[in-house]
mmCIF file of C-alpha atoms in Angstrom:
data_model
loop_
_atom_site.group_PDB
_atom_site.id
_atom_site.type_symbol
_atom_site.label_atom_id
_atom_site.label_comp_id
_atom_site.label_asym_id
_atom_site.label_seq_id
_atom_site.Cartn_x
_atom_site.Cartn_y
_atom_site.Cartn_z
ATOM 1 C CA UNK A 26 -49.792 -24.083 -32.766
ATOM 2 C CA UNK A 27 -52.442 -22.568 -30.561
ATOM 3 C CA UNK A 28 -53.978 -20.701 -33.494
ATOM 4 C CA UNK A 29 -54.065 -23.872 -35.602
ATOM 5 C CA UNK A 30 -55.749 -25.773 -32.771
ATOM 6 C CA UNK A 31 -58.313 -22.997 -32.306
ATOM 7 C CA UNK A 32 -58.993 -22.934 -36.044
ATOM 8 C CA UNK A 33 -59.593 -26.704 -36.163
ATOM 9 C CA UNK A 34 -61.776 -26.481 -33.058
ATOM 10 C CA UNK A 35 -63.877 -23.796 -34.743
ATOM 11 C CA UNK A 36 -64.174 -25.872 -37.920
ATOM 12 C CA UNK A 37 -65.291 -28.894 -35.897
ATOM 13 C CA UNK A 38 -67.930 -26.770 -34.154
ATOM 14 C CA UNK A 39 -69.327 -25.406 -37.418
ATOM 15 C CA UNK A 40 -69.295 -28.848 -39.020
ATOM 16 C CA UNK A 41 -71.282 -30.243 -36.093
ATOM 17 C CA UNK A 42 -73.734 -27.341 -36.298
ATOM 18 C CA UNK A 43 -74.125 -27.834 -40.051
ATOM 19 C CA UNK A 44 -74.746 -31.560 -39.695
ATOM 20 C CA UNK A 45 -77.311 -30.992 -36.954
ATOM 21 C CA UNK A 46 -79.058 -28.402 -39.116
ATOM 22 C CA UNK A 47 -79.023 -30.785 -42.081
ATOM 23 C CA UNK A 48 -80.469 -33.506 -39.833
ATOM 24 C CA UNK A 49 -83.390 -31.252 -38.941
ATOM 25 C CA UNK A 50 -84.085 -30.422 -42.584
ATOM 26 C CA UNK A 51 -83.851 -34.077 -43.604
ATOM 27 C CA UNK A 52 -86.204 -35.097 -40.803
ATOM 28 C CA UNK A 53 -88.796 -32.654 -42.141
ATOM 29 C CA UNK A 54 -88.276 -33.909 -45.685
ATOM 30 C CA UNK A 55 -88.451 -37.517 -44.527
ATOM 31 C CA UNK A 56 -91.941 -37.149 -43.070
ATOM 32 C CA UNK A 57 -93.050 -35.384 -46.243
ATOM 33 C CA UNK A 58 -91.914 -37.973 -48.814
ATOM 34 C CA UNK A 59 -94.063 -41.038 -49.361
ATOM 35 C CA UNK A 60 -95.232 -43.389 -52.099
ATOM 36 C CA UNK A 61 -97.065 -40.547 -53.844
ATOM 37 C CA UNK A 62 -94.060 -38.232 -53.795
ATOM 38 C CA UNK A 63 -93.768 -35.031 -51.759
ATOM 39 C CA UNK A 64 -96.574 -33.944 -49.437
ATOM 40 C CA UNK A 65 -96.688 -30.812 -47.332
ATOM 41 C CA UNK A 66 -96.702 -31.602 -43.617
ATOM 42 C CA UNK A 67 -99.093 -28.685 -43.089
ATOM 43 C CA UNK A 68 -101.587 -30.287 -45.498
ATOM 44 C CA UNK A 69 -101.273 -33.653 -43.761
ATOM 45 C CA UNK A 70 -102.433 -32.131 -40.469
ATOM 46 C CA UNK A 71 -105.937 -31.761 -41.904
ATOM 47 C CA UNK A 72 -106.209 -35.487 -42.734
ATOM 48 C CA UNK A 73 -106.287 -37.843 -39.704
ATOM 49 C CA UNK A 74 -105.388 -40.873 -41.821
ATOM 50 C CA UNK A 75 -102.458 -39.109 -43.434
ATOM 51 C CA UNK A 76 -101.324 -37.916 -40.012
ATOM 52 C CA UNK A 77 -101.372 -41.517 -38.792
ATOM 53 C CA UNK A 78 -99.204 -42.538 -41.738
ATOM 54 C CA UNK A 79 -96.718 -39.809 -40.850
ATOM 55 C CA UNK A 80 -96.578 -40.596 -37.140
ATOM 56 C CA UNK A 81 -96.499 -44.395 -37.423
ATOM 57 C CA UNK A 82 -94.615 -45.005 -40.677
ATOM 58 C CA UNK A 83 -92.689 -42.051 -42.081
ATOM 59 C CA UNK A 84 -91.453 -40.493 -38.845
ATOM 60 C CA UNK A 85 -90.070 -43.695 -37.246
ATOM 61 C CA UNK A 86 -88.599 -44.716 -40.592
ATOM 62 C CA UNK A 87 -86.793 -41.399 -41.031
ATOM 63 C CA UNK A 88 -85.614 -41.345 -37.425
ATOM 64 C CA UNK A 89 -84.559 -44.993 -37.752
ATOM 65 C CA UNK A 90 -82.490 -44.192 -40.834
ATOM 66 C CA UNK A 91 -80.809 -41.364 -38.915
ATOM 67 C CA UNK A 92 -80.010 -43.638 -35.955
ATOM 68 C CA UNK A 93 -78.777 -46.516 -38.131
ATOM 69 C CA UNK A 94 -76.517 -44.117 -40.026
ATOM 70 C CA UNK A 95 -75.216 -42.708 -36.740
ATOM 71 C CA UNK A 96 -74.401 -46.221 -35.495
ATOM 72 C CA UNK A 97 -72.586 -47.092 -38.718
ATOM 73 C CA UNK A 98 -70.673 -43.794 -38.715
ATOM 74 C CA UNK A 99 -69.611 -44.363 -35.109
ATOM 75 C CA UNK A 100 -68.571 -47.955 -35.863
ATOM 76 C CA UNK A 101 -66.629 -46.838 -38.933
ATOM 77 C CA UNK A 102 -64.651 -44.243 -36.977
ATOM 78 C CA UNK A 103 -63.860 -46.805 -34.255
ATOM 79 C CA UNK A 104 -62.848 -49.455 -36.802
ATOM 80 C CA UNK A 105 -60.528 -47.125 -38.702
ATOM 81 C CA UNK A 106 -58.909 -45.916 -35.494
ATOM 82 C CA UNK A 107 -58.611 -49.401 -34.000
ATOM 83 C CA UNK A 108 -57.042 -50.960 -37.106
ATOM 84 C CA UNK A 109 -55.162 -47.779 -38.069
ATOM 85 C CA UNK A 110 -56.495 -48.293 -41.579
ATOM 86 C CA UNK A 111 -58.588 -45.695 -43.444
ATOM 87 C CA UNK A 112 -60.192 -48.502 -45.485
ATOM 88 C CA UNK A 113 -61.558 -50.314 -42.431
ATOM 89 C CA UNK A 114 -65.349 -50.451 -42.239
ATOM 90 C CA UNK A 115 -67.833 -51.630 -39.590
ATOM 91 C CA UNK A 116 -68.288 -55.020 -41.277
ATOM 92 C CA UNK A 117 -64.597 -55.910 -41.027
ATOM 93 C CA UNK A 118 -65.013 -58.392 -38.166
ATOM 94 C CA UNK A 119 -67.512 -60.525 -40.076
ATOM 95 C CA UNK A 120 -70.665 -59.057 -38.544
ATOM 96 C CA UNK A 121 -72.372 -58.491 -41.903
ATOM 97 C CA UNK A 122 -71.828 -62.070 -43.061
ATOM 98 C CA UNK A 123 -72.911 -63.387 -39.667
ATOM 99 C CA UNK A 124 -76.110 -61.342 -39.748
ATOM 100 C CA UNK A 125 -76.899 -62.543 -43.269
ATOM 101 C CA UNK A 126 -76.339 -66.159 -42.260
ATOM 102 C CA UNK A 127 -78.524 -65.688 -39.159
ATOM 103 C CA UNK A 128 -81.411 -64.340 -41.230
ATOM 104 C CA UNK A 129 -81.005 -66.983 -43.939
ATOM 105 C CA UNK A 130 -80.863 -69.791 -41.375
ATOM 106 C CA UNK A 131 -83.945 -68.462 -39.558
ATOM 107 C CA UNK A 132 -85.929 -68.291 -42.806
ATOM 108 C CA UNK A 133 -84.754 -71.730 -43.936
ATOM 109 C CA UNK A 134 -85.488 -73.423 -40.610
ATOM 110 C CA UNK A 135 -88.724 -71.680 -39.602
ATOM 111 C CA UNK A 136 -90.047 -69.938 -42.694
ATOM 112 C CA UNK A 137 -92.098 -72.863 -43.973
ATOM 113 C CA UNK A 138 -92.816 -74.711 -40.732
ATOM 114 C CA UNK A 139 -95.952 -74.533 -38.510
ATOM 115 C CA UNK A 140 -93.802 -72.918 -35.823
ATOM 116 C CA UNK A 141 -92.842 -70.054 -38.110
ATOM 117 C CA UNK A 142 -95.450 -67.559 -36.923
ATOM 118 C CA UNK A 143 -94.819 -68.230 -33.256
ATOM 119 C CA UNK A 144 -91.017 -68.194 -33.564
ATOM 120 C CA UNK A 145 -90.857 -65.089 -35.735
ATOM 121 C CA UNK A 146 -93.252 -63.236 -33.448
ATOM 122 C CA UNK A 147 -91.157 -64.066 -30.392
ATOM 123 C CA UNK A 148 -87.637 -63.636 -31.708
ATOM 124 C CA UNK A 149 -87.974 -62.226 -35.207
ATOM 125 C CA UNK A 150 -85.526 -61.882 -38.026
ATOM 126 C CA UNK A 151 -84.081 -58.871 -36.240
ATOM 127 C CA UNK A 152 -83.007 -61.075 -33.354
ATOM 128 C CA UNK A 153 -81.585 -63.670 -35.756
ATOM 129 C CA UNK A 154 -79.531 -60.991 -37.528
ATOM 130 C CA UNK A 155 -78.189 -59.591 -34.266
ATOM 131 C CA UNK A 156 -77.307 -63.016 -32.872
ATOM 132 C CA UNK A 157 -75.603 -63.948 -36.142
ATOM 133 C CA UNK A 158 -73.560 -60.752 -36.128
ATOM 134 C CA UNK A 159 -72.437 -61.206 -32.520
ATOM 135 C CA UNK A 160 -71.530 -64.871 -33.034
ATOM 136 C CA UNK A 161 -69.496 -63.956 -36.119
ATOM 137 C CA UNK A 162 -67.502 -61.400 -34.128
ATOM 138 C CA UNK A 163 -66.941 -63.939 -31.335
ATOM 139 C CA UNK A 164 -65.701 -66.445 -33.928
ATOM 140 C CA UNK A 165 -63.332 -63.803 -35.279
ATOM 141 C CA UNK A 166 -61.989 -63.183 -31.778
ATOM 142 C CA UNK A 167 -61.578 -66.918 -31.236
ATOM 143 C CA UNK A 168 -59.602 -67.369 -34.459
ATOM 144 C CA UNK A 169 -57.478 -64.292 -33.716
ATOM 145 C CA UNK A 170 -56.847 -65.575 -30.161
ATOM 146 C CA UNK A 171 -58.024 -62.331 -28.638
ATOM 147 C CA UNK A 172 -57.426 -58.710 -29.536
ATOM 148 C CA UNK A 173 -53.722 -58.418 -28.798
ATOM 149 C CA UNK A 174 -52.620 -58.575 -32.465
ATOM 150 C CA UNK A 175 -54.447 -56.133 -34.723
ATOM 151 C CA UNK A 176 -53.252 -57.700 -37.981
ATOM 152 C CA UNK A 177 -54.332 -61.180 -36.877
ATOM 153 C CA UNK A 178 -57.727 -59.795 -35.865
ATOM 154 C CA UNK A 179 -58.071 -58.118 -39.254
ATOM 155 C CA UNK A 180 -57.201 -61.293 -41.173
ATOM 156 C CA UNK A 181 -59.497 -63.411 -38.997
ATOM 157 C CA UNK A 182 -62.381 -61.017 -39.725
ATOM 158 C CA UNK A 183 -61.798 -61.291 -43.470
ATOM 159 C CA UNK A 184 -61.679 -65.107 -43.293
ATOM 160 C CA UNK A 185 -64.838 -65.327 -41.175
ATOM 161 C CA UNK A 186 -66.648 -62.978 -43.557
ATOM 162 C CA UNK A 187 -65.722 -65.057 -46.612
ATOM 163 C CA UNK A 188 -66.584 -68.404 -45.002
ATOM 164 C CA UNK A 189 -69.919 -67.268 -43.563
ATOM 165 C CA UNK A 190 -70.809 -65.571 -46.829
ATOM 166 C CA UNK A 191 -70.192 -68.870 -48.645
ATOM 167 C CA UNK A 192 -72.383 -70.742 -46.141
ATOM 168 C CA UNK A 193 -75.148 -68.170 -46.653
ATOM 169 C CA UNK A 194 -74.958 -68.696 -50.412
ATOM 170 C CA UNK A 195 -75.212 -72.449 -49.854
ATOM 171 C CA UNK A 196 -78.307 -71.996 -47.663
ATOM 172 C CA UNK A 197 -79.918 -69.841 -50.366
ATOM 173 C CA UNK A 198 -79.038 -72.429 -53.001
ATOM 174 C CA UNK A 199 -80.655 -75.218 -50.985
ATOM 175 C CA UNK A 200 -83.767 -73.174 -50.129
ATOM 176 C CA UNK A 201 -84.465 -70.967 -53.173
ATOM 177 C CA UNK A 202 -87.912 -70.014 -51.837
ATOM 178 C CA UNK A 203 -86.304 -67.616 -49.336
ATOM 179 C CA UNK A 204 -84.204 -65.747 -51.919
ATOM 180 C CA UNK A 205 -86.756 -63.007 -52.530
ATOM 181 C CA UNK A 206 -87.237 -62.406 -48.811
ATOM 182 C CA UNK A 207 -83.462 -62.330 -48.270
ATOM 183 C CA UNK A 208 -83.023 -59.789 -51.052
ATOM 184 C CA UNK A 209 -84.611 -57.046 -48.965
ATOM 185 C CA UNK A 210 -82.214 -57.690 -46.091
ATOM 186 C CA UNK A 211 -79.072 -57.992 -48.213
ATOM 187 C CA UNK A 212 -79.808 -54.822 -50.202
ATOM 188 C CA UNK A 213 -80.699 -52.823 -47.090
ATOM 189 C CA UNK A 214 -84.041 -51.250 -46.251
ATOM 190 C CA UNK A 215 -85.521 -48.945 -43.640
ATOM 191 C CA UNK A 216 -89.093 -49.710 -44.676
ATOM 192 C CA UNK A 217 -89.904 -51.896 -41.668
ATOM 193 C CA UNK A 218 -88.313 -49.700 -38.975
ATOM 194 C CA UNK A 219 -90.821 -48.793 -36.272
ATOM 195 C CA UNK A 220 -90.778 -47.045 -32.932
ATOM 196 C CA UNK A 221 -89.482 -50.131 -31.092
ATOM 197 C CA UNK A 222 -86.504 -50.370 -33.442
ATOM 198 C CA UNK A 223 -85.856 -46.641 -32.984
ATOM 199 C CA UNK A 224 -85.863 -47.038 -29.203
ATOM 200 C CA UNK A 225 -83.404 -49.956 -29.390
ATOM 201 C CA UNK A 226 -81.047 -48.106 -31.736
ATOM 202 C CA UNK A 227 -81.228 -44.913 -29.668
ATOM 203 C CA UNK A 228 -80.332 -46.785 -26.454
ATOM 204 C CA UNK A 229 -77.441 -48.632 -28.120
ATOM 205 C CA UNK A 230 -76.188 -45.454 -29.788
ATOM 206 C CA UNK A 231 -76.140 -43.570 -26.475
ATOM 207 C CA UNK A 232 -74.240 -46.386 -24.729
ATOM 208 C CA UNK A 233 -71.817 -46.926 -27.622
ATOM 209 C CA UNK A 234 -71.123 -43.200 -28.007
ATOM 210 C CA UNK A 235 -70.392 -42.813 -24.301
ATOM 211 C CA UNK A 236 -68.078 -45.841 -24.252
ATOM 212 C CA UNK A 237 -66.274 -44.852 -27.461
ATOM 213 C CA UNK A 238 -65.801 -41.271 -26.293
ATOM 214 C CA UNK A 239 -64.390 -42.431 -22.948
ATOM 215 C CA UNK A 240 -61.845 -44.642 -24.753
ATOM 216 C CA UNK A 241 -61.040 -42.236 -27.580
ATOM 217 C CA UNK A 242 -57.666 -41.391 -26.004
ATOM 218 C CA UNK A 243 -56.633 -45.008 -26.664
ATOM 219 C CA UNK A 244 -57.335 -44.469 -30.377
ATOM 220 C CA UNK A 245 -55.316 -41.236 -30.241
ATOM 221 C CA UNK A 246 -52.453 -43.200 -28.696
ATOM 222 C CA UNK A 247 -52.688 -45.986 -31.298
ATOM 223 C CA UNK A 248 -52.528 -43.380 -34.066
ATOM 224 C CA UNK A 249 -49.009 -42.550 -32.841
ATOM 225 C CA UNK A 250 -47.960 -46.203 -32.987
ATOM 226 C CA UNK A 251 -48.385 -49.178 -30.690
ATOM 227 C CA UNK A 252 -45.040 -48.670 -28.962
ATOM 228 C CA UNK A 253 -45.879 -45.038 -28.245
ATOM 229 C CA UNK A 254 -49.307 -45.965 -26.921
ATOM 230 C CA UNK A 255 -47.758 -48.516 -24.561
ATOM 231 C CA UNK A 256 -45.177 -45.992 -23.391
ATOM 232 C CA UNK A 257 -48.036 -43.685 -22.433
ATOM 233 C CA UNK A 258 -49.265 -46.335 -20.004
ATOM 234 C CA UNK A 259 -52.487 -47.129 -21.855
ATOM 235 C CA UNK A 260 -54.006 -50.567 -21.040
ATOM 236 C CA UNK A 261 -54.198 -51.519 -24.714
ATOM 237 C CA UNK A 262 -55.506 -55.127 -24.438
ATOM 238 C CA UNK A 263 -58.451 -54.111 -22.255
ATOM 239 C CA UNK A 264 -59.227 -51.031 -24.352
ATOM 240 C CA UNK A 265 -58.998 -52.992 -27.591
ATOM 241 C CA UNK A 266 -61.442 -55.554 -26.219
ATOM 242 C CA UNK A 267 -63.843 -52.808 -25.141
ATOM 243 C CA UNK A 268 -63.580 -51.021 -28.510
ATOM 244 C CA UNK A 269 -64.232 -54.284 -30.373
ATOM 245 C CA UNK A 270 -67.318 -54.762 -28.188
ATOM 246 C CA UNK A 271 -68.523 -51.245 -29.053
ATOM 247 C CA UNK A 272 -67.849 -51.882 -32.743
ATOM 248 C CA UNK A 273 -69.723 -55.199 -32.692
ATOM 249 C CA UNK A 274 -72.689 -53.837 -30.730
ATOM 250 C CA UNK A 275 -73.152 -50.735 -32.888
ATOM 251 C CA UNK A 276 -72.774 -52.632 -36.158
ATOM 252 C CA UNK A 277 -74.907 -55.589 -35.094
ATOM 253 C CA UNK A 278 -77.741 -53.329 -33.945
ATOM 254 C CA UNK A 279 -77.769 -51.287 -37.164
ATOM 255 C CA UNK A 280 -77.600 -54.358 -39.403
ATOM 256 C CA UNK A 281 -80.320 -56.140 -37.442
ATOM 257 C CA UNK A 282 -82.743 -53.247 -37.962
ATOM 258 C CA UNK A 283 -81.959 -52.102 -41.515
ATOM 259 C CA UNK A 284 -80.063 -54.930 -43.223
ATOM 260 C CA UNK A 285 -76.730 -54.554 -45.024
ATOM 261 C CA UNK A 286 -76.112 -50.922 -45.943
ATOM 262 C CA UNK A 287 -72.793 -50.354 -47.656
ATOM 263 C CA UNK A 288 -70.257 -47.524 -47.547
ATOM 264 C CA UNK A 289 -71.908 -45.325 -44.894
ATOM 265 C CA UNK A 290 -69.553 -46.474 -42.131
ATOM 266 C CA UNK A 291 -66.571 -46.297 -44.480
ATOM 267 C CA UNK A 292 -67.291 -42.918 -46.071
ATOM 268 C CA UNK A 293 -68.508 -40.953 -43.022
ATOM 269 C CA UNK A 294 -65.105 -40.713 -41.217
ATOM 270 C CA UNK A 295 -63.406 -39.876 -44.537
ATOM 271 C CA UNK A 296 -65.791 -37.000 -45.156
ATOM 272 C CA UNK A 297 -65.197 -35.638 -41.655
ATOM 273 C CA UNK A 298 -61.410 -35.877 -41.981
ATOM 274 C CA UNK A 299 -61.568 -34.104 -45.344
ATOM 275 C CA UNK A 300 -63.072 -31.087 -43.561
ATOM 276 C CA UNK A 301 -61.366 -31.029 -40.165
ATOM 277 C CA UNK A 302 -58.368 -32.641 -38.469
ATOM 278 C CA UNK A 303 -59.304 -33.468 -34.907
ATOM 279 C CA UNK A 304 -58.942 -35.990 -32.102
ATOM 280 C CA UNK A 305 -60.764 -39.309 -32.154
ATOM 281 C CA UNK A 306 -63.236 -38.137 -29.523
ATOM 282 C CA UNK A 307 -64.576 -35.434 -31.817
ATOM 283 C CA UNK A 308 -64.068 -37.577 -34.914
ATOM 284 C CA UNK A 309 -66.363 -40.288 -33.527
ATOM 285 C CA UNK A 310 -69.098 -37.765 -32.725
ATOM 286 C CA UNK A 311 -68.787 -35.986 -36.088
ATOM 287 C CA UNK A 312 -68.629 -39.285 -38.023
ATOM 288 C CA UNK A 313 -71.838 -40.359 -36.274
ATOM 289 C CA UNK A 314 -73.591 -37.180 -37.388
ATOM 290 C CA UNK A 315 -72.160 -37.521 -40.893
ATOM 291 C CA UNK A 316 -73.304 -41.145 -41.155
ATOM 292 C CA UNK A 317 -76.763 -40.177 -39.919
ATOM 293 C CA UNK A 318 -77.063 -37.423 -42.528
ATOM 294 C CA UNK A 319 -75.771 -39.671 -45.331
ATOM 295 C CA UNK A 320 -78.170 -42.536 -44.643
ATOM 296 C CA UNK A 321 -81.188 -40.279 -44.040
ATOM 297 C CA UNK A 322 -80.542 -38.421 -47.303
ATOM 298 C CA UNK A 323 -80.081 -41.720 -49.163
ATOM 299 C CA UNK A 324 -83.319 -43.081 -47.685
ATOM 300 C CA UNK A 325 -85.272 -40.007 -48.807
ATOM 301 C CA UNK A 326 -83.789 -40.284 -52.301
ATOM 302 C CA UNK A 327 -84.591 -44.002 -52.397
ATOM 303 C CA UNK A 328 -88.232 -43.216 -51.636
ATOM 304 C CA UNK A 329 -88.626 -40.231 -53.925
ATOM 305 C CA UNK A 330 -86.543 -40.847 -57.044
ATOM 306 C CA UNK A 331 -88.888 -43.327 -58.731
ATOM 307 C CA UNK A 332 -92.033 -42.963 -56.571
ATOM 308 C CA UNK A 333 -94.341 -44.828 -56.110
ATOM 309 C CA UNK A 334 -91.669 -47.520 -56.483
ATOM 310 C CA UNK A 335 -88.796 -47.566 -54.008
ATOM 311 C CA UNK A 336 -85.097 -48.212 -54.535
ATOM 312 C CA UNK A 337 -83.152 -50.342 -52.021
ATOM 313 C CA UNK A 338 -81.303 -47.809 -49.888
ATOM 314 C CA UNK A 339 -78.253 -50.079 -49.664
ATOM 315 C CA UNK A 340 -77.862 -49.976 -53.450
ATOM 316 C CA UNK A 341 -78.076 -46.193 -53.440
ATOM 317 C CA UNK A 342 -75.473 -45.807 -50.674
ATOM 318 C CA UNK A 343 -73.173 -48.246 -52.495
ATOM 319 C CA UNK A 344 -73.396 -46.244 -55.727
ATOM 320 C CA UNK A 345 -72.923 -42.871 -54.034
ATOM 321 C CA UNK A 346 -70.254 -44.118 -51.616
ATOM 322 C CA UNK A 347 -68.352 -45.973 -54.311
ATOM 323 C CA UNK A 348 -68.391 -42.897 -56.539
ATOM 324 C CA UNK A 349 -67.050 -40.753 -53.695
ATOM 325 C CA UNK A 350 -64.244 -43.200 -52.876
ATOM 326 C CA UNK A 351 -63.255 -43.447 -56.552
ATOM 327 C CA UNK A 352 -63.067 -39.661 -56.715
ATOM 328 C CA UNK A 353 -61.053 -39.605 -53.484
ATOM 329 C CA UNK A 354 -58.637 -42.230 -54.815
ATOM 330 C CA UNK A 355 -58.233 -40.311 -58.081
ATOM 331 C CA UNK A 356 -57.535 -37.062 -56.230
ATOM 332 C CA UNK A 357 -54.937 -38.607 -53.937
ATOM 333 C CA UNK A 358 -53.341 -40.560 -56.796
ATOM 334 C CA UNK A 359 -52.854 -37.275 -58.587
ATOM 335 C CA UNK A 360 -51.041 -35.999 -55.504
ATOM 336 C CA UNK A 361 -48.887 -39.129 -55.311
ATOM 337 C CA UNK A 362 -50.253 -40.354 -51.957
ATOM 338 C CA UNK A 363 -52.645 -43.005 -50.686
ATOM 339 C CA UNK A 364 -56.035 -42.672 -49.059
#
């Protein structure tokens, strides 16, 4: 038992080291890939204008993709532990649909009015997305009558997501002039991430990681069953509420800055568990690193595959993540077990 624990601990350490190393390499690649393809960072140092592009556009964008992926990976690990469901993803509580509705409503109400410039400068679509995501989660909690019943919370999140998604479609139908602008948000993009967005995501990630790590023993207890967790003396209602808050904050912040990016939060914990079996404390940290690496790599591919044109990063993550999950399902079906 001790040897097995030591072996898994060593694997977790090397996985973390590998993901950190990959993050460094991807950061270097990210500042080197632009609309003209690949540029050497050493060559850019001789051109002040090119250096400005790197420091003000490429570097914050790459770092923003890393932070957004880390937030989604963290939220995915929390969601799967909280609902005890390996198919749970960060958008399960309706935050994605709420963010989409917030952005669509903001564009419909202010996009063609004289107040548009003033309102968007003061609050912005980022604020509308975040407010929409938070309100959607609060609506889910209201319908579920709190966090005491996990299944009720899960069903309420699905219902809220469907209803808000339908309302968003209705808003787009009534105001077709905003469809093109909404497309960027709904397909996911890191193109508008700047240093302010990076600072916001970094602060939220630090707070969410600390809170999730401190409550990871509750997720370990829930993995053994609700009755077992209660017998261990864990204050489950309070910890569930706190974990839902962490999930909503991490997801809402990522969605507000980069739009709807699929599969990163769902696939990151799966990839970690396929390599190492560990406690939720380490799983959350490793899933954050895995999500950061996945989204940063996808963002670089989205920029470089068909340069000077750019693919929506959300489409790329959906294709890659969907392919991975299909392969995973096929492998486990062959073994006669589920995900």
